[in-house]
CSV table of N, CA and C in Angstrom, one decimal:
chain,number,residue,atom,x,y,z
M,30,MET,N,-8.6,22.5,0.5
M,30,MET,CA,-10.0,21.6,1.3
M,30,MET,C,-10.5,21.6,2.3
M,31,ASP,N,-11.4,21.8,2.3
M,31,ASP,CA,-12.6,22.1,3.0
M,31,ASP,C,-12.7,21.6,4.4
M,32,LYS,N,-13.1,21.5,5.7
M,32,LYS,CA,-13.5,20.8,7.0
M,32,LYS,C,-14.3,19.6,6.6
M,33,GLU,N,-15.3,19.2,5.5
M,33,GLU,CA,-15.9,18.7,5.2
M,33,GLU,C,-15.3,17.2,4.3
M,34,SER,N,-14.9,17.7,3.3
M,34,SER,CA,-14.0,17.1,2.3
M,34,SER,C,-12.7,15.9,3.3
M,35,GLY,N,-11.8,16.7,4.1
M,35,GLY,CA,-11.1,16.5,5.3
M,35,GLY,C,-11.4,15.2,6.5
M,36,SER,N,-12.6,15.6,6.4
M,36,SER,CA,-13.4,14.8,7.5
M,36,SER,C,-13.5,13.1,6.6
M,37,ASP,N,-13.9,13.7,5.0
M,37,ASP,CA,-14.6,12.1,5.1
M,37,ASP,C,-13.0,11.8,4.1
M,38,CYS,N,-12.6,12.4,3.9
M,38,CYS,CA,-10.4,11.4,4.4
M,38,CYS,C,-10.4,10.9,5.0
M,39,ALA,N,-10.4,10.7,6.5
M,39,ALA,CA,-10.1,10.5,7.5
M,39,ALA,C,-10.9,9.1,7.9
M,40,GLN,N,-12.6,9.4,7.6
M,40,GLN,CA,-13.5,7.7,7.9
M,40,GLN,C,-13.1,7.3,7.0
M,41,ASN,N,-12.2,7.8,5.5
M,41,ASN,CA,-12.3,6.4,4.4
M,41,ASN,C,-11.0,5.9,4.3
M,42,ARG,N,-10.2,6.4,5.4
M,42,ARG,CA,-9.2,5.7,5.3
M,42,ARG,C,-8.6,4.4,5.8
M,43,VAL,N,-7.8,3.7,5.2
M,43,VAL,CA,-7.9,2.1,5.6
M,43,VAL,C,-6.7,2.5,5.2
M,44,ILE,N,-6.4,1.4,7.1
M,44,ILE,CA,-4.1,1.1,7.7
M,44,ILE,C,-4.0,0.0,6.9
M,45,LEU,N,-3.4,-0.5,6.2
M,45,LEU,CA,-2.9,-1.6,6.4
M,45,LEU,C,-1.8,-1.7,6.7
M,46,ALA,N,-1.2,-2.5,7.2
M,46,ALA,CA,0.2,-3.5,7.5
M,46,ALA,C,0.7,-4.0,7.4
M,47,ILE,N,0.8,-4.4,6.3
M,47,ILE,CA,2.1,-5.3,5.3
M,47,ILE,C,3.2,-5.4,6.4
M,48,ASP,N,3.9,-4.8,7.1
M,48,ASP,CA,4.9,-5.2,8.7
M,48,ASP,C,4.4,-4.9,9.4
M,49,GLY,N,4.6,-5.7,11.2
M,49,GLY,CA,4.4,-5.6,12.8
M,49,GLY,C,4.9,-4.6,12.3
M,50,PRO,N,5.3,-3.7,14.0
M,50,PRO,CA,5.9,-2.7,14.1
M,50,PRO,C,7.2,-2.6,13.8
M,51,CYS,N,7.8,-1.9,13.6
M,51,CYS,CA,8.6,-1.8,13.7
M,51,CYS,C,10.3,0.1,13.6
M,52,SER,N,11.0,-0.2,13.5
M,52,SER,CA,12.3,1.3,14.6
M,52,SER,C,12.2,2.1,12.5
M,53,ASP,N,12.6,1.2,11.7
M,53,ASP,CA,12.4,2.2,10.1
M,53,ASP,C,10.9,1.7,9.1
M,54,LEU,N,9.5,2.3,9.7
M,54,LEU,CA,8.4,2.0,9.0
M,54,LEU,C,7.7,3.4,8.1
M,55,TYR,N,8.1,2.9,6.6
M,55,TYR,CA,7.3,3.5,5.8
M,55,TYR,C,6.2,3.6,5.7
M,56,THR,N,5.8,5.2,5.6
M,56,THR,CA,4.4,4.6,5.3
M,56,THR,C,4.1,5.6,4.4
M,57,LEU,N,2.7,5.3,3.2
M,57,LEU,CA,2.3,5.2,1.8
M,57,LEU,C,1.2,5.9,1.5
M,58,ASP,N,1.0,7.1,1.6
M,58,ASP,CA,-0.9,7.2,1.8
M,58,ASP,C,-0.6,7.3,0.2
M,59,ILE,N,-2.1,6.2,-0.4
M,59,ILE,CA,-2.9,6.0,-1.9
M,59,ILE,C,-4.2,6.4,-1.5
M,60,GLY,N,-4.4,7.3,-2.5
M,60,GLY,CA,-6.2,7.0,-3.4
M,60,GLY,C,-6.5,7.0,-4.4
M,61,CYS,N,-7.2,6.1,-3.7
M,61,CYS,CA,-8.4,5.1,-5.4
M,61,CYS,C,-9.5,5.8,-6.2
M,62,ASN,N,-9.5,4.8,-6.7
M,62,ASN,CA,-11.0,5.7,-7.5
M,62,ASN,C,-11.9,5.5,-6.7
M,63,HIS,N,-12.5,4.8,-6.1
M,63,HIS,CA,-13.4,4.7,-4.9
M,63,HIS,C,-13.8,5.6,-3.7
M,64,GLN,N,-12.3,6.3,-3.7
M,64,GLN,CA,-13.4,7.9,-2.9
M,64,GLN,C,-12.4,6.7,-1.6
M,65,ARG,N,-12.1,5.5,-1.6
M,65,ARG,CA,-11.5,4.9,-0.2
M,65,ARG,C,-9.5,5.2,-0.3
M,66,TYR,N,-9.3,6.0,1.2
M,66,TYR,CA,-7.1,6.3,1.1
M,66,TYR,C,-7.3,5.2,1.8
M,67,TYR,N,-6.0,5.2,1.3
M,67,TYR,CA,-4.9,3.6,1.8
M,67,TYR,C,-3.7,4.2,2.6
M,68,GLN,N,-3.9,3.9,3.9
M,68,GLN,CA,-1.9,4.4,4.5
M,68,GLN,C,-1.1,2.7,4.6
M,69,VAL,N,-0.5,2.2,3.8
M,69,VAL,CA,0.2,1.2,3.6
M,69,VAL,C,1.2,1.3,4.6
M,70,ASN,N,1.4,0.4,5.7
M,70,ASN,CA,2.8,0.8,6.7
M,70,ASN,C,3.4,-0.7,5.2
M,71,LEU,N,5.1,-0.8,5.7
M,71,LEU,CA,5.7,-1.2,5.2
M,71,LEU,C,7.1,-0.4,6.2
M,72,SER,N,7.8,-1.8,5.9
M,72,SER,CA,8.9,-1.6,6.5
M,72,SER,C,9.7,-0.6,5.5
M,73,ARG,N,11.3,-0.4,5.7
M,73,ARG,CA,11.7,0.6,5.1
M,73,ARG,C,12.5,-0.1,4.1
M,74,LYS,N,12.7,-1.4,4.2
M,74,LYS,CA,13.7,-2.1,3.9
M,74,LYS,C,12.7,-2.7,3.0
M,75,LYS,N,11.9,-3.5,2.8
M,75,LYS,CA,11.0,-4.2,2.1
M,75,LYS,C,11.3,-3.1,0.5
M,76,TYR,N,11.1,-2.3,1.1
M,76,TYR,CA,10.9,-0.6,0.4
M,76,TYR,C,11.9,-0.2,-0.7
M,77,ASP,N,12.5,-0.2,-0.3
M,77,ASP,CA,13.7,0.3,-0.8
M,77,ASP,C,13.2,-1.1,-1.6
M,78,HIS,N,13.7,-2.1,-1.6
M,78,HIS,CA,13.5,-2.8,-2.3
M,78,HIS,C,12.4,-3.4,-4.0
M,79,LEU,N,11.7,-2.6,-3.3
M,79,LEU,CA,10.2,-2.8,-4.1
M,79,LEU,C,11.1,-1.7,-4.6
M,80,CYS,N,12.0,-0.2,-4.9
M,80,CYS,CA,11.5,0.3,-5.3
M,80,CYS,C,13.9,0.0,-6.5
M,81,LEU,N,14.0,-0.6,-5.6
M,81,LEU,CA,14.7,-1.1,-7.0
M,81,LEU,C,14.2,-2.0,-7.6
M,82,TYR,N,13.2,-3.1,-8.0
M,82,TYR,CA,12.7,-3.9,-8.8
M,82,TYR,C,11.9,-2.9,-9.7
M,83,THR,N,11.5,-2.2,-9.2
M,83,THR,CA,10.0,-1.3,-9.8
M,83,THR,C,11.8,0.2,-10.6
M,84,GLY,N,12.4,0.4,-10.3
M,84,GLY,CA,12.9,1.2,-11.5
M,84,GLY,C,13.1,2.4,-10.2
M,85,ASN,N,12.6,3.1,-9.6
M,85,ASN,CA,12.0,4.5,-8.4
M,85,ASN,C,10.9,4.2,-7.4
M,86,SER,N,10.8,5.3,-6.7
M,86,SER,CA,10.1,5.2,-5.8
M,86,SER,C,8.6,6.1,-6.1
M,87,HIS,N,8.7,6.6,-7.1
M,87,HIS,CA,7.5,6.9,-8.1
M,87,HIS,C,6.7,5.3,-9.0
M,88,LYS,N,7.7,5.1,-9.5
M,88,LYS,CA,6.9,3.2,-9.5
M,88,LYS,C,6.3,2.1,-9.2
M,89,ALA,N,7.4,2.5,-7.5
M,89,ALA,CA,6.9,1.5,-7.1
M,89,ALA,C,5.7,1.8,-5.6
M,90,ASP,N,5.5,3.4,-6.4
M,90,ASP,CA,3.6,3.5,-5.0
M,90,ASP,C,2.5,2.9,-5.8
M,91,CYS,N,3.5,3.7,-7.5
M,91,CYS,CA,2.2,2.9,-8.1
M,91,CYS,C,2.2,1.5,-8.7
M,92,TRP,N,2.8,0.8,-8.2
M,92,TRP,CA,2.6,-0.6,-8.2
M,92,TRP,C,1.8,-1.2,-7.0
M,93,LEU,N,2.3,-0.8,-6.2
M,93,LEU,CA,1.5,-0.6,-5.3
M,93,LEU,C,-0.1,-0.3,-5.1
M,94,ALA,N,-0.5,1.0,-5.6
M,94,ALA,CA,-1.2,0.9,-6.2
M,94,ALA,C,-1.9,0.9,-7.8
M,95,ALA,N,-1.5,0.3,-7.9
M,95,ALA,CA,-2.2,-1.3,-8.6
M,95,ALA,C,-2.5,-2.3,-8.9
M,96,ARG,N,-2.3,-2.2,-7.2
M,96,ARG,CA,-1.7,-3.5,-7.1
M,96,ARG,C,-3.1,-4.0,-6.0
M,97,ILE,N,-3.5,-2.8,-5.1
M,97,ILE,CA,-5.0,-2.6,-4.1
M,97,ILE,C,-5.9,-2.9,-5.0
M,98,GLU,N,-5.9,-1.8,-6.5
M,98,GLU,CA,-7.0,-1.7,-7.6
M,98,GLU,C,-7.1,-2.2,-7.9
M,99,GLU,N,-6.8,-4.5,-8.2
M,99,GLU,CA,-7.0,-5.3,-8.1
M,99,GLU,C,-7.8,-5.8,-7.8
M,100,VAL,N,-7.1,-5.4,-6.3
M,100,VAL,CA,-8.6,-6.4,-5.4
M,100,VAL,C,-9.9,-5.3,-4.1
M,101,ILE,N,-10.2,-3.9,-5.3
M,101,ILE,CA,-10.1,-3.1,-3.6
M,101,ILE,C,-12.3,-4.0,-3.9
M,102,THR,N,-12.3,-4.3,-4.0
M,102,THR,CA,-13.9,-4.9,-4.2
M,102,THR,C,-13.2,-5.9,-2.8
M,103,GLN,N,-12.2,-6.1,-2.2
M,103,GLN,CA,-12.6,-7.5,-1.0
M,103,GLN,C,-11.9,-7.1,-0.2
M,104,PRO,N,-12.6,-7.4,1.0
M,104,PRO,CA,-12.3,-7.1,2.1
M,104,PRO,C,-11.0,-6.0,2.7
M,105,ASP,N,-10.6,-5.8,3.0
M,105,ASP,CA,-9.4,-4.1,3.8
M,105,ASP,C,-8.5,-5.7,4.3
M,106,LEU,N,-9.2,-6.6,4.4
M,106,LEU,CA,-8.2,-7.2,5.6
M,106,LEU,C,-7.2,-9.2,4.3
M,107,THR,N,-8.0,-9.4,3.0
M,107,THR,CA,-7.4,-10.0,1.6
M,107,THR,C,-6.9,-8.9,0.6
M,108,ILE,N,-7.1,-7.2,1.1
M,108,ILE,CA,-5.8,-6.1,0.4
M,108,ILE,C,-5.5,-6.8,1.0
M,109,GLU,N,-5.1,-6.6,2.9
M,109,GLU,CA,-3.6,-6.2,3.6
M,109,GLU,C,-2.9,-7.4,2.8
M,110,GLN,N,-3.0,-9.0,3.3
M,110,GLN,CA,-2.9,-10.2,2.8
M,110,GLN,C,-2.2,-10.0,1.3
M,111,TYR,N,-3.7,-9.1,0.3
M,111,TYR,CA,-2.8,-9.4,-0.4
M,111,TYR,C,-0.7,-9.6,-0.9
M,112,LEU,N,-1.2,-8.0,-0.5
M,112,LEU,CA,-0.3,-7.2,-0.7
M,112,LEU,C,1.3,-8.0,-0.3
M,113,ARG,N,1.2,-8.5,1.0
M,113,ARG,CA,2.2,-8.8,1.9
M,113,ARG,C,2.2,-10.3,0.9
M,114,VAL,N,1.3,-10.8,0.4
M,114,VAL,CA,2.2,-12.1,-0.1
M,114,VAL,C,3.3,-12.2,-1.7
M,115,LEU,N,1.9,-11.1,-2.5
M,115,LEU,CA,2.6,-10.0,-3.7
M,115,LEU,C,4.3,-9.7,-3.3
M,116,ILE,N,3.9,-8.9,-1.9
M,116,ILE,CA,5.3,-8.3,-2.2
M,116,ILE,C,7.0,-9.5,-1.3
M,117,ARG,N,6.2,-10.5,-0.9
M,117,ARG,CA,7.3,-11.5,-0.4
M,117,ARG,C,7.2,-12.4,-1.7
M,118,ASN,N,7.0,-12.4,-1.7
M,118,ASN,CA,7.2,-13.5,-3.4
M,118,ASN,C,7.8,-12.6,-4.9
M,119,LEU,N,7.6,-11.3,-4.4
M,119,LEU,CA,8.5,-10.8,-4.7
M,119,LEU,C,10.0,-10.4,-5.1
M,120,LEU,N,9.9,-10.4,-3.7
M,120,LEU,CA,11.0,-10.3,-3.1
M,120,LEU,C,11.8,-11.2,-2.8
M,121,ASP,N,11.2,-12.4,-2.7
M,121,ASP,CA,12.0,-13.8,-2.1
M,121,ASP,C,12.8,-14.5,-3.7
M,122,ALA,N,12.0,-14.0,-5.6
M,122,ALA,CA,12.6,-14.3,-6.8
M,122,ALA,C,14.0,-13.9,-7.1
M,123,ARG,N,13.8,-12.1,-6.3
M,123,ARG,CA,15.4,-11.9,-6.3
M,123,ARG,C,16.8,-12.9,-6.5
């Protein structure tokens, strides 16, 4: 990757903070079809539960990417809130 494309990635990166600051934060980078990159931050505990729900970490990562793609045209704050609600509902149902 050359410097120009690397700087484009940094400029197009959106941070989605599903959980507030915590000591066991899990960070996942997701590249979407619209040349935007999302950094999803959630607690390790929630990520582990998501992995159990979906089957494994690869499927959990794909699940998160698919949920972002569902609302990719919405504002970043809406995407963050959408993920927060889906994950909460998913984990509360267990």
